[in-house]
XYZ file of C-alpha atoms in Angstrom:
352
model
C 0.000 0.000 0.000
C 1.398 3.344 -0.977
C 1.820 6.256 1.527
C 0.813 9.975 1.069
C 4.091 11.708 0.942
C 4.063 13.292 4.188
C 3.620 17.290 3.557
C 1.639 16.719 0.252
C -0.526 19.157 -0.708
C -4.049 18.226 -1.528
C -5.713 18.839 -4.947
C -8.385 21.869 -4.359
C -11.295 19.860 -6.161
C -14.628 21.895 -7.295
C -16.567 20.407 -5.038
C -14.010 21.655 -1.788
C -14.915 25.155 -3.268
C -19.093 24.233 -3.591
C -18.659 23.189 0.217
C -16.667 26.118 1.340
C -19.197 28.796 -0.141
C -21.848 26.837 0.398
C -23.434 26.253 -2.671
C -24.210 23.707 -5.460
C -21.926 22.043 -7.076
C -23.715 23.315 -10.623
C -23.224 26.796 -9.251
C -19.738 26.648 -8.192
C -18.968 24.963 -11.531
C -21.279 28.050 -13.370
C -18.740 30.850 -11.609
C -15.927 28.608 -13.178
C -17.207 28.895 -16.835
C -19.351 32.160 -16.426
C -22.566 31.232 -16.898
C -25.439 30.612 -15.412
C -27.473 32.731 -13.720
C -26.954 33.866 -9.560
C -26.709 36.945 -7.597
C -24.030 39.147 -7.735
C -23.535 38.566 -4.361
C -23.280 34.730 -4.697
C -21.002 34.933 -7.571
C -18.563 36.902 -5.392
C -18.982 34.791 -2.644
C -17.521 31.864 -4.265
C -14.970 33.795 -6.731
C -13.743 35.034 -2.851
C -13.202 30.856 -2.292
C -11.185 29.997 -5.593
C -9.019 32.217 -4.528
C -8.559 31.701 -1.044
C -8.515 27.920 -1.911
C -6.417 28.138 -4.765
C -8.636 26.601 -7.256
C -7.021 25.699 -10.592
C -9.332 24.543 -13.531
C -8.377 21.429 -14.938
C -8.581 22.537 -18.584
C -7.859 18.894 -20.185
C -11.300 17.187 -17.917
C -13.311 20.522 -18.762
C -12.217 20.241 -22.632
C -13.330 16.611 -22.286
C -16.141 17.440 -21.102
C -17.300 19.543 -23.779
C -15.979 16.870 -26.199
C -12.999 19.876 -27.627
C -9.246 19.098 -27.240
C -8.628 22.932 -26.747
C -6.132 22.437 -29.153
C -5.969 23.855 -33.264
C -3.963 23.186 -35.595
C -1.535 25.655 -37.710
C -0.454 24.353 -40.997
C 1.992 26.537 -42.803
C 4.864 25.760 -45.842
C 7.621 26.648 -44.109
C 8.621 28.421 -40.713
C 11.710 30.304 -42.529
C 10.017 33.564 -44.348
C 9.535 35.779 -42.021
C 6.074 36.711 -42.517
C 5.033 33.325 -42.039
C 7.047 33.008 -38.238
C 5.555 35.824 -37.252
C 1.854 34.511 -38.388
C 2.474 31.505 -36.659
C 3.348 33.162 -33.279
C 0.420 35.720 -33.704
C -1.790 33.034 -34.210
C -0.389 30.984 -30.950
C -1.192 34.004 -28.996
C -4.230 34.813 -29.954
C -5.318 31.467 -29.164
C -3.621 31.764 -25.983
C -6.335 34.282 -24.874
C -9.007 32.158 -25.130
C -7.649 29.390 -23.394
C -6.091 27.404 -26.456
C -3.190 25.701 -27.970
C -1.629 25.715 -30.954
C -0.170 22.630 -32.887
C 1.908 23.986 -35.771
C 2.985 22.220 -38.511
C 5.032 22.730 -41.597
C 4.180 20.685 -44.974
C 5.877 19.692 -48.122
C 4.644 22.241 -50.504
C 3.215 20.218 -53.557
C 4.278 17.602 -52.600
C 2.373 13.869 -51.505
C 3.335 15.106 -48.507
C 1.598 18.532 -49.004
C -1.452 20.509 -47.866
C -3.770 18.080 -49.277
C -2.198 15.008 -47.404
C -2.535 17.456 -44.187
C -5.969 17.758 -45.250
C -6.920 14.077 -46.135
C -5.143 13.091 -42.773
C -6.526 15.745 -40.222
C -7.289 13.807 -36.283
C -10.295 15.298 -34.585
C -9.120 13.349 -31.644
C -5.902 15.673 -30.803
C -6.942 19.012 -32.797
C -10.345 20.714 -32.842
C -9.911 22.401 -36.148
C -7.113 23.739 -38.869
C -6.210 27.444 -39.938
C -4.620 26.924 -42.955
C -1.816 28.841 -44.804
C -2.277 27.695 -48.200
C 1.308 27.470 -50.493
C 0.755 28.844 -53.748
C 2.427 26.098 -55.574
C -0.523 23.780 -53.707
C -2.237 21.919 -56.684
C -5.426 22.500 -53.761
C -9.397 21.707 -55.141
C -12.508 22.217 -54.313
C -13.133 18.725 -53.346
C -9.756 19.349 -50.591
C -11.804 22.160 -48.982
C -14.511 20.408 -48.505
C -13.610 18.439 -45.247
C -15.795 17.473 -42.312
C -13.871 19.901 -39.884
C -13.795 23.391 -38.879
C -11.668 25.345 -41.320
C -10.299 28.322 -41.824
C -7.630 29.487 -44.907
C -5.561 32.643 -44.551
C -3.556 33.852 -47.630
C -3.828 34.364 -50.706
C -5.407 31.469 -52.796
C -8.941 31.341 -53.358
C -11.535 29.006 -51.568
C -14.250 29.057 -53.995
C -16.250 29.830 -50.890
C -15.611 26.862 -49.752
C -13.842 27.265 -46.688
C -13.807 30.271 -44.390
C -10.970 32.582 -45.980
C -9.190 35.306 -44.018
C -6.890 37.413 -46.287
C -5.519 41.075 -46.478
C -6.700 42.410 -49.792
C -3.451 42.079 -52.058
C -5.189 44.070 -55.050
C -5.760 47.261 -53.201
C -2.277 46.885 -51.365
C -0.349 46.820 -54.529
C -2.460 49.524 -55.602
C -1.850 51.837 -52.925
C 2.299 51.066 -53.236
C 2.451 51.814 -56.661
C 0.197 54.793 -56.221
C 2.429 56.325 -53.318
C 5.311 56.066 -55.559
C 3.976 57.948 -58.304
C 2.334 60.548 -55.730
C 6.338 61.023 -54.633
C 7.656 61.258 -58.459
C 8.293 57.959 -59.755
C 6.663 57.325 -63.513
C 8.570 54.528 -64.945
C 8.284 51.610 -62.354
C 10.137 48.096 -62.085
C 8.062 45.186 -60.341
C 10.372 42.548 -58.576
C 9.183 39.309 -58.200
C 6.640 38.102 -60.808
C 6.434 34.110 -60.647
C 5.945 33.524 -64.614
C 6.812 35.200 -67.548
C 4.255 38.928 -67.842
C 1.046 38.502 -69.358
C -0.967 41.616 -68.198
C -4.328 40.346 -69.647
C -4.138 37.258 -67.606
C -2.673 39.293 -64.924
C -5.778 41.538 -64.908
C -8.151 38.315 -64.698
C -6.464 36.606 -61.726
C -8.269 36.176 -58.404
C -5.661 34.169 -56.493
C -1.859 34.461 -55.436
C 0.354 37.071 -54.143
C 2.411 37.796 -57.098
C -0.484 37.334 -59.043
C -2.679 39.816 -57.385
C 0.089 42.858 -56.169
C 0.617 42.624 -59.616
C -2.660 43.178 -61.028
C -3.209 46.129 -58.265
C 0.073 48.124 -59.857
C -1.097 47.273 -63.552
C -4.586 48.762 -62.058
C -2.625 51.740 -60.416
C -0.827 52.714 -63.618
C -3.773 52.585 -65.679
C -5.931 54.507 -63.831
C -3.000 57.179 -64.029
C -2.730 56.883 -67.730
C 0.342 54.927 -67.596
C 1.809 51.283 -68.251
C 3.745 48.985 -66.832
C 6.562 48.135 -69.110
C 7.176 44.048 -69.351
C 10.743 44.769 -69.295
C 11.200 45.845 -66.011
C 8.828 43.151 -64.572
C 11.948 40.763 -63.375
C 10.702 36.880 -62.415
C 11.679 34.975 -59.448
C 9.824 32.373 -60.102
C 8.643 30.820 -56.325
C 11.840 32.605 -54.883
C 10.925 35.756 -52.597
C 14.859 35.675 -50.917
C 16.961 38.339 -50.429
C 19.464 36.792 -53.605
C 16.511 36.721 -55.577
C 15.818 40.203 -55.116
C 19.374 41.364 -55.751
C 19.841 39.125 -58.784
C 16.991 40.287 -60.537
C 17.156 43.679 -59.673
C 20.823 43.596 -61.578
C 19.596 42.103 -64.408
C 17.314 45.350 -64.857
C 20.198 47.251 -64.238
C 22.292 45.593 -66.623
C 19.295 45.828 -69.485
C 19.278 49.298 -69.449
C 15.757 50.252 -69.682
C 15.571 52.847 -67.411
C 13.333 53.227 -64.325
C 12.935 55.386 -61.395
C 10.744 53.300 -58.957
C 10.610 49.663 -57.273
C 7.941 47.580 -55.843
C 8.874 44.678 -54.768
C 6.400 42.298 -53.871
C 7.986 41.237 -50.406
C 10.208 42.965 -47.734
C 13.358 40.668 -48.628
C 13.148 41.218 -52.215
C 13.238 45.160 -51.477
C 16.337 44.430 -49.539
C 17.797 42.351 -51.994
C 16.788 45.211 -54.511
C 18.647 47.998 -51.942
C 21.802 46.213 -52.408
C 21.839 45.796 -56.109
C 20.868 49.485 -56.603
C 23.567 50.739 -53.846
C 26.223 48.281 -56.052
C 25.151 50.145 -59.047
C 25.846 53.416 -57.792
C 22.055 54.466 -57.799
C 20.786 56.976 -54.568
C 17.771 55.792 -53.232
C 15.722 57.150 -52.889
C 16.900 60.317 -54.775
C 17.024 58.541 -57.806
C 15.484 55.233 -57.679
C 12.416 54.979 -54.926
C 11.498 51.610 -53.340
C 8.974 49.942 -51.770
C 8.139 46.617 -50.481
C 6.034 44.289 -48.757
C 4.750 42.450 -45.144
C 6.480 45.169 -42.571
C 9.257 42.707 -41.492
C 11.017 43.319 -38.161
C 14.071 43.642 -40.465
C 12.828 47.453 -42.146
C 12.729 49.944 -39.981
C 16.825 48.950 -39.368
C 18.187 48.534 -42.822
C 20.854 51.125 -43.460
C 18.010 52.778 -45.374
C 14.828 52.246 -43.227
C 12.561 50.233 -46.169
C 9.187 51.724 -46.761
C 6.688 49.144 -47.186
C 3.429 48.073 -46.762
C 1.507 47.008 -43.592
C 1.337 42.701 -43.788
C -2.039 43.379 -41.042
C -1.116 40.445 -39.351
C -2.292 42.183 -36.279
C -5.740 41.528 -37.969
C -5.200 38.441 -39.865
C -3.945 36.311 -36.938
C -6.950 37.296 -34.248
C -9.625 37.382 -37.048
C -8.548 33.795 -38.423
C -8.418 32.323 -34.688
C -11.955 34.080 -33.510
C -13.170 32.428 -36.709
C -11.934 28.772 -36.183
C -13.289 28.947 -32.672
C -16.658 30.503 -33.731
C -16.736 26.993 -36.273
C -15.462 24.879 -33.257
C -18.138 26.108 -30.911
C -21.130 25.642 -33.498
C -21.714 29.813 -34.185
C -20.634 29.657 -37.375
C -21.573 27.561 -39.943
C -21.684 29.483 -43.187
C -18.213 30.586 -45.116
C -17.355 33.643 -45.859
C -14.159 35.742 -47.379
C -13.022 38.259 -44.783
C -10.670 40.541 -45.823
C -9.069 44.128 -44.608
C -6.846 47.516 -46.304
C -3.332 47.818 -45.772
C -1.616 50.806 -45.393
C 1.873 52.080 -46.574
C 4.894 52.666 -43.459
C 6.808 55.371 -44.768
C 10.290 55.374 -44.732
C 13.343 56.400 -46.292
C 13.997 54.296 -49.417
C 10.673 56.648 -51.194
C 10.805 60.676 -50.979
């Protein structure tokens, strides 16, 4: 027979805390989740004997209980850009204030092994639901969005209103960079980091990607100005938004000649990578070459030229996609819907 270990504290069990305040054990356990209905006075009474107790919900029995793991799952391509780290640990603490956990995940993008495996695979049993951060090289249907669990996609790729889809609006973004740029002087600008070769008709059609769609907002921006984007300062990277990719590119405009005056680059590290080919070339930014990126990065605001760029709104994105998944998760919402948000442009000192 096994002995209590002399000085052991004993668990403070709900029922210790119904007996102290004397009341029900259905209304001590109503303080504990905040609902029911009671007297002021009666709901202070036993708040007074958690504390004094020491009361500590156990979250895995009361999760049980209401048949949720109080866990969600975060499934992303990769951990390394740095937009998508910091959407993971936005999302992890926005879950954190209501009382969940985060599993996050990375998959093998377009690969077996890839968002649709995640997808197929998915266990109820240790996740209540998935926000999903769709890769754009995904090869993703509308038959893979239809699953029999709570949902939600953040990004860029469409989910034929499938799925619940939380997204910044790209279109309007890219808009408003090219925009500020002209409003500061530019009129011939270079676009870094198209993923296929520039077709502006199709460009003008799509409804899915980021490349695709900050594209489509400066072709938009330019037109509405009376102006054009010329296709040979549109330099591909193909799926590569890195810092080299930025730089290499941005050379091989250089080296072509055509001349330009502005560049948006469709993330932060391809504006770096941009900066350092333009600073190599001799070219004052942004006296005579302004640029501008995207996503904010922590990175920006320290570059030896403090990058302007726009806002990624991942203070919105990461709240909005968790209150959503939980709002699925708890039965409120049942019906999809695209939610999407502005972004605004950080000035700083690579545009005049």
């Amino acid at each position: 027979m096994s002995e209590a270990h002399p000085g052991a504290k004993k668990r403070v069990t709900l029922r210790d805390v119904a007996q102290t305040a004397g009341v029900s054990l259905k209304t001590a356990s109503n303080v504990i989740n905040g609902s029911g209905r009671m007297s002021s006075e009666t709901r202070t009474k036993v708040e007074v004997v958690i504390k004094e107790l020491g009361y500590q919900v156990n979250v895995a029995a009361r999760n049980l209980s209401r048949n949720h793991t109080g866990f969600i799952t975060l499934a992303v391509p990769s951990l390394t850009p740095p937009y998508l780290a910091e959407l993971a640990n936005r999302i992890i603490d926005a879950a954190r204030q209501h009382d969940y956990s985060v599993y996050v995940t990375t998959y093998a993008e377009g690969s077996a092994k890839g968002a649709r495996d995640l997808l197929k695979k998915f266990n109820s049993t240790v996740s209540d639901g998935m926000i999903l951060s769709m890769s754009e090289v995904e090869n993703i249907s509308k038959k893979d969005l239809a699953v029999d669990f709570p949902l939600v996609v953040v990004g860029a790729r469409t989910t034929w209103g499938i799925a619940d889809h939380v997204t910044p609006d790209d279109v309007n973004a890219a808009a408003q960079a090219a925009g500020y740029l002209y409003d500061h002087g530019s009129n011939r600008l270079a676009v870094i980091g198209a993923r296929d070769a520039y077709d502006e008709a199709a460009l003008l059609q799509s409804v899915e990607g980021n490349a695709q769609l900050r594209l489509r907002g400066v072709i938009e921006e330019a037109h509405r100005r009376g102006l054009a984007i010329d296709a040979r300062l549109v330099g591909t990277t193909d799926q590569d938004w890195t810092i080299g990719a930025g730089a290499r590119v941005t050379q091989k405009l250089i080296d072509s000649g055509v001349p330009f005056d502005g560049v948006v680059a469709l993330n932060d590290q391809l504006a770096i990578g941009a900066l350092t080919a333009l600073r190599i070339s001799g070219y004052a930014v942004p006296e005579q070459v302004q640029v501008i990126g995207f996503d904010n990065i922590e990175e920006a605001p320290y570059l030896q030229i403090p990058l302007t760029t726009m806002d990624s709104r991942l203070e919105w994105t990461a709240p909005t996609a968790v209150e959503r998944i939980l709002g699925r998760i708890r039965g409120g919402i049942t019906q999809p819907e695209l939610l999407t948000c502005s972004s605004r442009v950080i000035a700083r000192a690579t545009t005049r």
